[in-house]
Short mmCIF file of C-alpha atoms and ligand atoms in Angstrom, two decimals:
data_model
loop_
_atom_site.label_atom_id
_atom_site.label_comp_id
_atom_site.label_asym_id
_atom_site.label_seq_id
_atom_site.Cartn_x
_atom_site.Cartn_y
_atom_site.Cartn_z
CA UNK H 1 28.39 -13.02 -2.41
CA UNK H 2 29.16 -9.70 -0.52
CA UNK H 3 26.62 -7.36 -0.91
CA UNK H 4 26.37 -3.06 0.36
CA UNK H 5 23.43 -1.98 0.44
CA UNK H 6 23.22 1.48 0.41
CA UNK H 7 21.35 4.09 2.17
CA UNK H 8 19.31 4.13 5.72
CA UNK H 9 15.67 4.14 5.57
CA UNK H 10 13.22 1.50 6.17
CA UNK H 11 13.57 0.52 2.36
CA UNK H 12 17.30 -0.47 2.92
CA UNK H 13 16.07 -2.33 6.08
CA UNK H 14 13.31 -4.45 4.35
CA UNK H 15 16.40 -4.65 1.74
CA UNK H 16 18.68 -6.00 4.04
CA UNK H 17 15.97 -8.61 5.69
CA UNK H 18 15.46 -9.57 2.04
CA UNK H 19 18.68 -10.08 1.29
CA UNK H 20 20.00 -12.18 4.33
CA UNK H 21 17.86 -14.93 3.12
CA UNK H 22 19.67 -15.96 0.45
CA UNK H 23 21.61 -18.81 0.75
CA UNK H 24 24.18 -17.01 -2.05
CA UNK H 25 25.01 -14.28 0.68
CA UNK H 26 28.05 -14.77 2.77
CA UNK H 27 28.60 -11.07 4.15
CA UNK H 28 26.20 -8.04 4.01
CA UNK H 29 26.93 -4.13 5.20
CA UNK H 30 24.74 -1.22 4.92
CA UNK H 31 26.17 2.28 4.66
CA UNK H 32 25.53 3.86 6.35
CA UNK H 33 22.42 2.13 7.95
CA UNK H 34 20.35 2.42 10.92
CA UNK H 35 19.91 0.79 13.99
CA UNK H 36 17.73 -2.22 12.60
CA UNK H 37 20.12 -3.27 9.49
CA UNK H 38 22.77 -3.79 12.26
CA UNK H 39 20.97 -6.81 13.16
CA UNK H 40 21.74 -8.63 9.62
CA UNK H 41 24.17 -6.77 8.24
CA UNK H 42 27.23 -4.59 9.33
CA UNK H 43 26.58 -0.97 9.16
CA UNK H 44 29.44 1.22 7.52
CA UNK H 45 30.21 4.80 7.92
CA UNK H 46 30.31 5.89 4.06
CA UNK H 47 28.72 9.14 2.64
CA UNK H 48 26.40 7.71 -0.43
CA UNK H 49 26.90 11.15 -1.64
CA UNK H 50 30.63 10.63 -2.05
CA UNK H 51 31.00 8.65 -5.05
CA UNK H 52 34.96 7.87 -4.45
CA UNK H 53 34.48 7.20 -1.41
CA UNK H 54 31.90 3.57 -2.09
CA UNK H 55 34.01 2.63 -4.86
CA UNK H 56 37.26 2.65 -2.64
CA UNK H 57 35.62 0.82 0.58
CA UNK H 58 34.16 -1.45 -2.54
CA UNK H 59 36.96 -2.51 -4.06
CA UNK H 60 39.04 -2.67 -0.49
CA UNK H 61 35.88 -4.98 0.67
CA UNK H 62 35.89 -6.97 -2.65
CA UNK H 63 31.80 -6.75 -2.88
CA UNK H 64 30.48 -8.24 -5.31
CA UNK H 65 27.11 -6.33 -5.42
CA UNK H 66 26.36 -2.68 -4.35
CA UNK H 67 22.33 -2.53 -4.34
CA UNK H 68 21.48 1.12 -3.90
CA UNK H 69 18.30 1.97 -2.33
CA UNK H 70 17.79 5.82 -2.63
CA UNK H 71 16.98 8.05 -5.63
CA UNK H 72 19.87 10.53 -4.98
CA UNK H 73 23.15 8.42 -5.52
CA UNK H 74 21.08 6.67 -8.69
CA UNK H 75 20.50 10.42 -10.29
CA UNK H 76 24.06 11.43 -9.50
CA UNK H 77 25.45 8.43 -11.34
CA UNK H 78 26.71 5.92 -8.18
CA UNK H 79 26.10 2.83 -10.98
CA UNK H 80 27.87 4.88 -13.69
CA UNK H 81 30.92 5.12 -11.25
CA UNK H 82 30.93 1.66 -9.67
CA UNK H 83 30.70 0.16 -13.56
CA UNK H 84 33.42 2.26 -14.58
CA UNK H 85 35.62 0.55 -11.82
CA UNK H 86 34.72 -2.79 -12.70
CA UNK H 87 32.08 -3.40 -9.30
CA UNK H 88 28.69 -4.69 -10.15
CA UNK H 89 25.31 -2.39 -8.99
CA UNK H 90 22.02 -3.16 -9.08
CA UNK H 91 20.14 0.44 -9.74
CA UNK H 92 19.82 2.41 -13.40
CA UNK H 93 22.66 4.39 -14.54
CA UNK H 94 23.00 8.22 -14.12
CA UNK H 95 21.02 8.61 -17.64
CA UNK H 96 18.17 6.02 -16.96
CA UNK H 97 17.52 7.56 -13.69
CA UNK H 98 16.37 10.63 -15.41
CA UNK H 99 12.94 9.03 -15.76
CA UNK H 100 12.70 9.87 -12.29
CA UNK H 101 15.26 12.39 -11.57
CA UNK H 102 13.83 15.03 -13.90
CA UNK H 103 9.73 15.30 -14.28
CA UNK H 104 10.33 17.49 -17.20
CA UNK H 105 12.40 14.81 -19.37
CA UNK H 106 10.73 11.40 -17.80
CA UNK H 107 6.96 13.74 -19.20
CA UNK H 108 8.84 14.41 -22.79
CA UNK H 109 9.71 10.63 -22.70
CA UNK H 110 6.17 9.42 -22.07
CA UNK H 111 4.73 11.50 -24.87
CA UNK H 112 7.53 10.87 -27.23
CA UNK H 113 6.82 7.27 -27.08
CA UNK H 114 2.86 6.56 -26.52
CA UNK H 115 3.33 6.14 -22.87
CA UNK H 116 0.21 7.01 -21.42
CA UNK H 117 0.36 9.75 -18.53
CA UNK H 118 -1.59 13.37 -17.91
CA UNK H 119 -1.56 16.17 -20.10
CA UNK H 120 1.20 18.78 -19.21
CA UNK H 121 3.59 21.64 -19.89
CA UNK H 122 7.27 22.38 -18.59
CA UNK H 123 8.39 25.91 -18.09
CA UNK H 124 11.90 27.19 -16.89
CA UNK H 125 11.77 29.07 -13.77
CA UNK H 126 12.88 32.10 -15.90
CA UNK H 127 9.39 31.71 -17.49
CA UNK H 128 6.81 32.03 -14.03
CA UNK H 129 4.68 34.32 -15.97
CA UNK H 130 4.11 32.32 -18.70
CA UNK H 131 3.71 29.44 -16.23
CA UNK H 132 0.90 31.29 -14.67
CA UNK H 133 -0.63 32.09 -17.57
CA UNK H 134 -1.23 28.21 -18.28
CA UNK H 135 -2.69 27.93 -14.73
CA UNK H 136 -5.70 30.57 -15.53
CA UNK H 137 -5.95 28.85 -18.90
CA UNK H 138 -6.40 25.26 -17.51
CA UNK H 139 -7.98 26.32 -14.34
CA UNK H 140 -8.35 23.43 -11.18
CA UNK H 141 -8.29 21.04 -10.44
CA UNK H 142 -4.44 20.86 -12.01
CA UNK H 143 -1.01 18.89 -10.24
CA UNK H 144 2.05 21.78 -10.31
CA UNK H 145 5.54 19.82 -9.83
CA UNK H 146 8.73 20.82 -9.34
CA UNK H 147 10.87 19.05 -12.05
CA UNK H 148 13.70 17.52 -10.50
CA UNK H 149 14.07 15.23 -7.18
CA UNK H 150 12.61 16.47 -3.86
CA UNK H 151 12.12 13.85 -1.02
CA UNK H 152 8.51 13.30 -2.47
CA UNK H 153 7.10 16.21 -1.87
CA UNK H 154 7.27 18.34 -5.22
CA UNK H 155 4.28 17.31 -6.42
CA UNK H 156 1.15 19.49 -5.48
CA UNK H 157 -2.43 18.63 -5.83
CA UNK H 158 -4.07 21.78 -6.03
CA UNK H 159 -8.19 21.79 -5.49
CA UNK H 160 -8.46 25.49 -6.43
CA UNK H 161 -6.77 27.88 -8.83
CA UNK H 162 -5.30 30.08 -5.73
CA UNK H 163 -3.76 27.19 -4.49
CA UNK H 164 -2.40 26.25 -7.93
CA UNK H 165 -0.70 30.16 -7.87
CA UNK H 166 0.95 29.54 -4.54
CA UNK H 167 1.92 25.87 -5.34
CA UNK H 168 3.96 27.89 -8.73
CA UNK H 169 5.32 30.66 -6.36
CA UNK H 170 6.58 27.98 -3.55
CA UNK H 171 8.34 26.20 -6.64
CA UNK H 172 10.02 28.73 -8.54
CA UNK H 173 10.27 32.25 -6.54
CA UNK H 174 10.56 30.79 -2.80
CA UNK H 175 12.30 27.85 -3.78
CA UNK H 176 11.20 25.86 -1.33
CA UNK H 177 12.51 22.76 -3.19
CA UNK H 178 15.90 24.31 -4.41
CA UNK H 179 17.45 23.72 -7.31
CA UNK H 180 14.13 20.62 -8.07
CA UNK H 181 12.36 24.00 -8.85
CA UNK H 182 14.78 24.71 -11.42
CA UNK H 183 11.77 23.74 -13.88
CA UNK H 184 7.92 22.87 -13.27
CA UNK H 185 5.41 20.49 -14.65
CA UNK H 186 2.08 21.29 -14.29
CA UNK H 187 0.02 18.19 -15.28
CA UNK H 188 -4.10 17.79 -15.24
CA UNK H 189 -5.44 16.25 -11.85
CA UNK H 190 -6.58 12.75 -12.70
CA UNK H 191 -8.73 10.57 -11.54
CA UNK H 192 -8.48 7.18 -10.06
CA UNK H 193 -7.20 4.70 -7.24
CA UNK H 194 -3.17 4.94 -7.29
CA UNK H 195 -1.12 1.95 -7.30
CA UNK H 196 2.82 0.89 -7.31
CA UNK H 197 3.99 -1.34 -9.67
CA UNK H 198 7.32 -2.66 -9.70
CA UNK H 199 9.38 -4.12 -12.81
CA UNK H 200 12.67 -5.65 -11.99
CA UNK H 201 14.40 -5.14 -15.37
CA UNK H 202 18.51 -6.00 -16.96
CA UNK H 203 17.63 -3.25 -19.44
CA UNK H 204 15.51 -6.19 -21.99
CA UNK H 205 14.04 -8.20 -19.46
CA UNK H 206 11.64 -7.92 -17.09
CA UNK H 207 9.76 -9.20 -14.23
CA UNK H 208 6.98 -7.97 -12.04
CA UNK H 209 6.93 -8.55 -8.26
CA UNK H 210 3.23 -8.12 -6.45
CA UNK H 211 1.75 -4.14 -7.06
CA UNK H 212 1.14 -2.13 -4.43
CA UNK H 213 -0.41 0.42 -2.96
CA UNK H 214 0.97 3.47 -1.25
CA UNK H 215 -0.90 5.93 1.21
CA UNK H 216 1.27 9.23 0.37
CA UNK H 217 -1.06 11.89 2.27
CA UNK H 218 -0.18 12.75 5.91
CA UNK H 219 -4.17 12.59 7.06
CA UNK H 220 -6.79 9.78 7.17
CA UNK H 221 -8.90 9.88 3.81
CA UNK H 222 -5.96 11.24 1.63
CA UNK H 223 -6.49 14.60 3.46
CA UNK H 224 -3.22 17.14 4.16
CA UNK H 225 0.75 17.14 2.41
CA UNK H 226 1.87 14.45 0.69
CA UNK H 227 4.77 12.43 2.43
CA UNK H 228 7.17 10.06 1.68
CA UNK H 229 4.58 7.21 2.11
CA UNK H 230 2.41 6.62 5.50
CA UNK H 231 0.92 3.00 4.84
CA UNK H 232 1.24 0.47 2.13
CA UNK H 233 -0.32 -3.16 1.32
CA UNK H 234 0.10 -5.78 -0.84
CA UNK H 235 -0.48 -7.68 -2.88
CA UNK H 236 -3.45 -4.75 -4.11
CA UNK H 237 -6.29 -6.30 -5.81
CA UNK H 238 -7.31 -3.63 -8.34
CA UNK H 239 -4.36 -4.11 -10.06
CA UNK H 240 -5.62 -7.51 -11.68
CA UNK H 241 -4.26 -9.78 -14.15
CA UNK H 242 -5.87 -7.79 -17.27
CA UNK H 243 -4.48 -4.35 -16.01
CA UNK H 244 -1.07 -5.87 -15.39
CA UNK H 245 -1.20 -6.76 -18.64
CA UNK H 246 -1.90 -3.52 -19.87
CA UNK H 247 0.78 -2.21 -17.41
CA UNK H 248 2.94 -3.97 -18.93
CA UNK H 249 2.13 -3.52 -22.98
CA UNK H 250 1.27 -0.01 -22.87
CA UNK H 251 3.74 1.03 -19.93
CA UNK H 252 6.70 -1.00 -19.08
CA UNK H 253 7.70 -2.03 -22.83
CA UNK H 254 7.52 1.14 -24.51
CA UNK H 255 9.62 2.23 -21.78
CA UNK H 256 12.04 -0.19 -21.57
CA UNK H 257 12.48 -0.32 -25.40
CA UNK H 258 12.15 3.40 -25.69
CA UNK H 259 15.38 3.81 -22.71
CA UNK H 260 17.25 1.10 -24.81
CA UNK H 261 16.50 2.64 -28.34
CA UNK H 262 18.01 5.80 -26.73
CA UNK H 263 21.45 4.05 -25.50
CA UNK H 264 20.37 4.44 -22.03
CA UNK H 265 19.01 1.18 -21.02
CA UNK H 266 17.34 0.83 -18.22
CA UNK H 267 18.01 -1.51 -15.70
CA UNK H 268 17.54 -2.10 -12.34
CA UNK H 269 14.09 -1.57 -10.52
CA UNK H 270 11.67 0.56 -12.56
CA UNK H 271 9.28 2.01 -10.13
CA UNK H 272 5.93 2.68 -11.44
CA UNK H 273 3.46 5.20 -10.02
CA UNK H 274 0.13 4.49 -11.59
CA UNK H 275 -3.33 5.85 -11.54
CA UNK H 276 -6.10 3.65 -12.90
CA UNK H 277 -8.17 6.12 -14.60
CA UNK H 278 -11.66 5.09 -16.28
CA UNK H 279 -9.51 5.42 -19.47
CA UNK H 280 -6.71 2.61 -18.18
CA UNK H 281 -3.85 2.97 -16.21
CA UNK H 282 -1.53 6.02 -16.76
CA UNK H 283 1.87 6.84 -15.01
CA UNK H 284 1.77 9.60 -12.76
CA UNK H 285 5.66 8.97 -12.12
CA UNK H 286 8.54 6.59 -12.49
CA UNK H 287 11.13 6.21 -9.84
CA UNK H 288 14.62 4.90 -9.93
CA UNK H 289 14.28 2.57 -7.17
CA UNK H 290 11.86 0.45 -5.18
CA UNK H 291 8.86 2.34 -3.36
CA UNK H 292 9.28 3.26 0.35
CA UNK H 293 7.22 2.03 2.09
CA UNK H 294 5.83 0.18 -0.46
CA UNK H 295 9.18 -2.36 -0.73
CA UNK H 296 8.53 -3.34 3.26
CA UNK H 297 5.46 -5.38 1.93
CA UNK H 298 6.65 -6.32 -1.62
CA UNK H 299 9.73 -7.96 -0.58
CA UNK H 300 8.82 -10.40 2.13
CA UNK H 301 6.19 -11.34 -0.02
CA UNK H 302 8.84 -12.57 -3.09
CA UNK H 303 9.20 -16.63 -3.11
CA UNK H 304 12.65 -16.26 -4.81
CA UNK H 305 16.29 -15.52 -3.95
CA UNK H 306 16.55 -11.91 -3.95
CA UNK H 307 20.39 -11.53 -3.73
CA UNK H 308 20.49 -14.16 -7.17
CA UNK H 309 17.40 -11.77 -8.90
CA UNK H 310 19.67 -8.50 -8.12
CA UNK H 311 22.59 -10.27 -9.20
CA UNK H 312 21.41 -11.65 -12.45
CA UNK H 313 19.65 -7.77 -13.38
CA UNK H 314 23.03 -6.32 -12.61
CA UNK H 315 24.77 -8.87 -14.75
CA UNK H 316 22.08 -8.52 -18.00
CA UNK H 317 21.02 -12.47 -17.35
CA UNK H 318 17.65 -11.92 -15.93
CA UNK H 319 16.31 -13.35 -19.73
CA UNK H 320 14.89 -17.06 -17.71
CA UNK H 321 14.02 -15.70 -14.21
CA UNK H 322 11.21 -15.58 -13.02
CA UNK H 323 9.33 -14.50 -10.05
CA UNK H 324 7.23 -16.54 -7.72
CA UNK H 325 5.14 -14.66 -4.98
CA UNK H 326 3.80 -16.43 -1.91
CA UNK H 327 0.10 -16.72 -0.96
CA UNK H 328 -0.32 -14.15 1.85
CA UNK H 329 -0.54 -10.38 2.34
CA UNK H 330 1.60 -7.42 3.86
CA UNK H 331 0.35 -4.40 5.11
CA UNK H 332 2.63 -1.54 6.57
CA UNK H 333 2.18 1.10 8.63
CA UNK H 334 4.25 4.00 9.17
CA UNK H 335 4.82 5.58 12.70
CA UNK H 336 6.23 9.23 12.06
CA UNK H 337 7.32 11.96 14.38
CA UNK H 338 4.65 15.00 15.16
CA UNK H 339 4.47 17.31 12.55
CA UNK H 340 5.88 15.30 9.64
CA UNK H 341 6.00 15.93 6.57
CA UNK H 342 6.88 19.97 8.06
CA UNK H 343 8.75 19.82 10.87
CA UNK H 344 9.31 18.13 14.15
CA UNK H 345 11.54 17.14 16.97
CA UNK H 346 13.49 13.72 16.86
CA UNK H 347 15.11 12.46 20.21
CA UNK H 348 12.04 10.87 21.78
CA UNK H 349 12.74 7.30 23.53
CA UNK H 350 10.89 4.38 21.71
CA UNK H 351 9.41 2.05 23.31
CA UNK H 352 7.76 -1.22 23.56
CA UNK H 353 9.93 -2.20 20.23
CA UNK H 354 10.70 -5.90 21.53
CA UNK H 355 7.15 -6.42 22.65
CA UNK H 356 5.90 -6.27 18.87
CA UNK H 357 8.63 -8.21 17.48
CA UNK H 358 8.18 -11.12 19.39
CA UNK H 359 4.24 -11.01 18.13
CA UNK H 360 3.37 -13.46 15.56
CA UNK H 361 3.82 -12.47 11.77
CA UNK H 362 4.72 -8.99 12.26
CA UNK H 363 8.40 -7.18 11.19
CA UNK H 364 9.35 -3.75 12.56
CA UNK H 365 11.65 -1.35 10.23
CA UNK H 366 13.50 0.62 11.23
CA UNK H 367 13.94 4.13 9.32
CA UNK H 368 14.57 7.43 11.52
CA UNK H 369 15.43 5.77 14.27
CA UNK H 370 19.03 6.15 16.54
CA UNK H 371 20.92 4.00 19.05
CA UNK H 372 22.21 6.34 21.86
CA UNK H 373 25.70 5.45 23.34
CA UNK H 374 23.55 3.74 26.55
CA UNK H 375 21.87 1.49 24.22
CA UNK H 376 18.73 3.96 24.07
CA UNK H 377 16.92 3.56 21.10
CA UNK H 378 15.57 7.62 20.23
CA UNK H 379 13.46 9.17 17.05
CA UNK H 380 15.71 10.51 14.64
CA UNK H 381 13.39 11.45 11.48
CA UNK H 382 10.05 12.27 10.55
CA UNK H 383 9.31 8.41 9.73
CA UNK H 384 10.75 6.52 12.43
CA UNK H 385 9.51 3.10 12.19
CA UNK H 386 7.46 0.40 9.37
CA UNK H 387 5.20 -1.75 11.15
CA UNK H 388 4.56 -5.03 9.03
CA UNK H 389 2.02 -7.25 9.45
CA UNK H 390 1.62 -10.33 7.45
CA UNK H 391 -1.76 -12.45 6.97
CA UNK H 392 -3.78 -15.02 5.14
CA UNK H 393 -6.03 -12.02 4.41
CA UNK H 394 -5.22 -8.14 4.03
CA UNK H 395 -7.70 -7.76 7.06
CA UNK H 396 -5.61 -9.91 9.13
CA UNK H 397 -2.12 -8.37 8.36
CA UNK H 398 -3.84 -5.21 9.09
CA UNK H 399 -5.33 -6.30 12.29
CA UNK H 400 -1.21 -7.67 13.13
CA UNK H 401 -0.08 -4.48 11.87
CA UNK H 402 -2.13 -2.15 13.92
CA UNK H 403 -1.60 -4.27 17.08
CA UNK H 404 2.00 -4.01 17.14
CA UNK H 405 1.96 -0.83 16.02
CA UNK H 406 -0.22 -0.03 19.31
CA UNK H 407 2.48 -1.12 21.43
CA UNK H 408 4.81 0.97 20.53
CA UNK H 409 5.32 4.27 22.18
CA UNK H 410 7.26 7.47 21.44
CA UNK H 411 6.38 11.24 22.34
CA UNK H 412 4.35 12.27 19.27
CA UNK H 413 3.63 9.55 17.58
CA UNK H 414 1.38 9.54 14.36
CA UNK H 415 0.10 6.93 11.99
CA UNK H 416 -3.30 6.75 9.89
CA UNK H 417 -5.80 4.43 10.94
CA UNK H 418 -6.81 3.96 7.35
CA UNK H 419 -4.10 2.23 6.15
CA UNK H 420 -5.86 -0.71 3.38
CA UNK H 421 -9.40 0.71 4.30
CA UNK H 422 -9.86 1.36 0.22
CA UNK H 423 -9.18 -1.77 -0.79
CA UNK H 424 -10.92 -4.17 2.27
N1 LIG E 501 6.21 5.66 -1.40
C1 LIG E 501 6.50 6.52 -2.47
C2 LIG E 501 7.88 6.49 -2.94
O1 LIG E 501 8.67 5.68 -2.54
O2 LIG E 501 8.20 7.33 -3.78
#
């Protein structure tokens, strides 16, 4: 097979290591990559965002499979597109990837068919008064969201009611998320431990690879903005046979059937966010796609060939796989630039990179990172680099984590020391 895998974060990196594994795979690009895909895969200069643009180098390239990583190109109908012209994808069409590419319609879905999830409204921008009205009414602590996609950072936990009122005027008056602000969700707070489950799915069948769990604040003890993901181990032990079960009856199937009643079947990876409330688990979100960072522990983890699994969703023939999961934990941490999730500088020289990949059972992915034209390796976004550690124990691919992690220098780098701490 010749697979592109698009997009050029660490996901798409732990992707691409996936991926080169299989004995199915004869040629692999990324597009456009970063400097750690290049090692197993040829990195092409292709806009995601430019629809026309992957078909043609597609087609030209004959691939067989386009596995998209990132939520954009999935909400903006890349699959939709690459069907049309007769080139397999593994991702959800335009339609299915509403579940995560508008709040307002993946909340309307959940109550529409039993799916459990927090209470909520939806107002328009238009309607901020309204909106604000609801706030005083259900008081804090309350969750405001901006409805449609934005880097994951649209969703608010708000403490107080103040906060809740400047949360609502960031969304829809400053528009600090653009167009995502378009409509808000505001949701009761709930509590619980979060967790990632993942359900590889052709759209009737399913199967689940090890859950998760993400670390999505910037600050040790869940304190400070939520990122894109800081730290993430698996497989996580709350999430037990009997809940996975649940997961899976009260969760995955209604949504699956409920997608496929509606003519937009869902297929692909169907990401979901949980909280495990006193009450059972309840979605706080679906994504179109696998977690990031949370795929850099899932993956290596899988027993199976991942380039067949992919290929089989794509194709509808997933009906006899299944999914075997090897013995042994992953834990991730993410090194990030000063002053992420806000703002900060990129450019900064990494090093001590080859020192912890030559140290036993640990990966490094690559995410904002850049190769200068003298070879230079330099910080080029707010999460530079996944640190993977892998163990007989969660404590011990911590402990491998961490260590490499240590070695490795840039100006301003910042991880949290409590990466697994929860569930050890
Ligand atoms: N780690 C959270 C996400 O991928 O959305």
């Amino acid at each position: 097979m010749r697979i592109l895998v698009i997009g050029s974060g660490g996901r798409e990196h732990a992707l691409v290591n996936a991926l080169a594994e299989s004995s199915r795979v004869q040629s692999l690009f990324a597009a456009p990559g970063n400097p750690g895909t290049a090692k197993n895969a040829e990195n092409v200069e292709l806009d995601a965002g430019d629809a026309d643009a992957v078909v043609d180098w597609s087609a030209q390239h004959e691939i067989d499979l386009v596995v998209i990583g990132p939520e954009r190109p999935l909400v903006d109908g890349l699959v939709d597109r690459l069907q049309e012209n007769g080139i397999a994808a593994f991702g959800p069409t335009g339609a299915a990837a509403r579940l995560e590419g508008s709040k307002a319609f993946a909340k309307a879905f959940m109550q529409e068919h039993g799916v459990p999830t927090a209470d909520f409204r939806v107002f328009d921008a238009g309607d901020v008064e309204a909106a604000s009205a609801y706030l005083d009414e259900t008081g804090a602590p309350v969750v405001v969201k901006a409805s449609g996609l934005a880097g994951g950072k649209g969703a608010i936990v708000c403490a107080m009611l103040d906060e809740a009122h400047a949360a609502l005027e960031r969304i829809v008056e400053d528009k600090d998320f653009g167009a995502a602000g378009d409509q808000v969700v505001i949701e009761s707070f709930m509590e619980g431990v979060e967790a990632s489950v993942f359900a590889v799915t052709d759209g009737e069948h399913y199967v689940l690879l090890p859950p998760s769990q993400d670390h999505k604040a910037i600050g040790e003890g869940g304190t400070g903005p939520n990122t894109g993901g800081m730290g993430a181990y698996a497989p996580a032990p709350m999430v037990n046979g009997p809940l996975l079960t649940r997961v899976c009856r009260e969760i995955i199937e209604p949504t699956l059937k409920g997608m496929s009643d509606a003519d937009t079947p869902y297929t692909g990876v169907l990401y979901c966010g949980l909280m495990l409330t006193e009450e059972g688990p309840k979605v706080v979100e679906f994504n179109c796609r696998f977690g990031d960072p949370e795929a850099q522990v899932v993956l290596p983890l899988l027993d199976v060939d991942l380039a067949d699994v992919l290929a089989r969703t794509a194709a509808g023939e997933l009906r006899n796989v299944s999914i075997r999961a090897a013995a042994r934990h992953a834990a991730c941490v993410v090194l990030a630039s000063d002053g992420y999730p806000v703002g900060y500088e990129t450019g900064f020289e990494i090093t001590g990179l080859e020192e912890a990949e030559q140290m036993p059972d640990v990966d490094v992915i690559h995410a904002g990172t850049a190769r200068q034209d003298d070879g230079t390796l330099v910080t080029a976004g707010g999460r530079v680099l996944s640190v993977v550690g892998y163990g007989t124990s969660l404590e011990q691919a911590l402990d491998r984590a961490y260590a490499a992690a240590d070695v490795i220098q840039f100006k301003g780098k910042t991880l949290r020391r409590d990466i697994g701490h929860k569930a050890l």
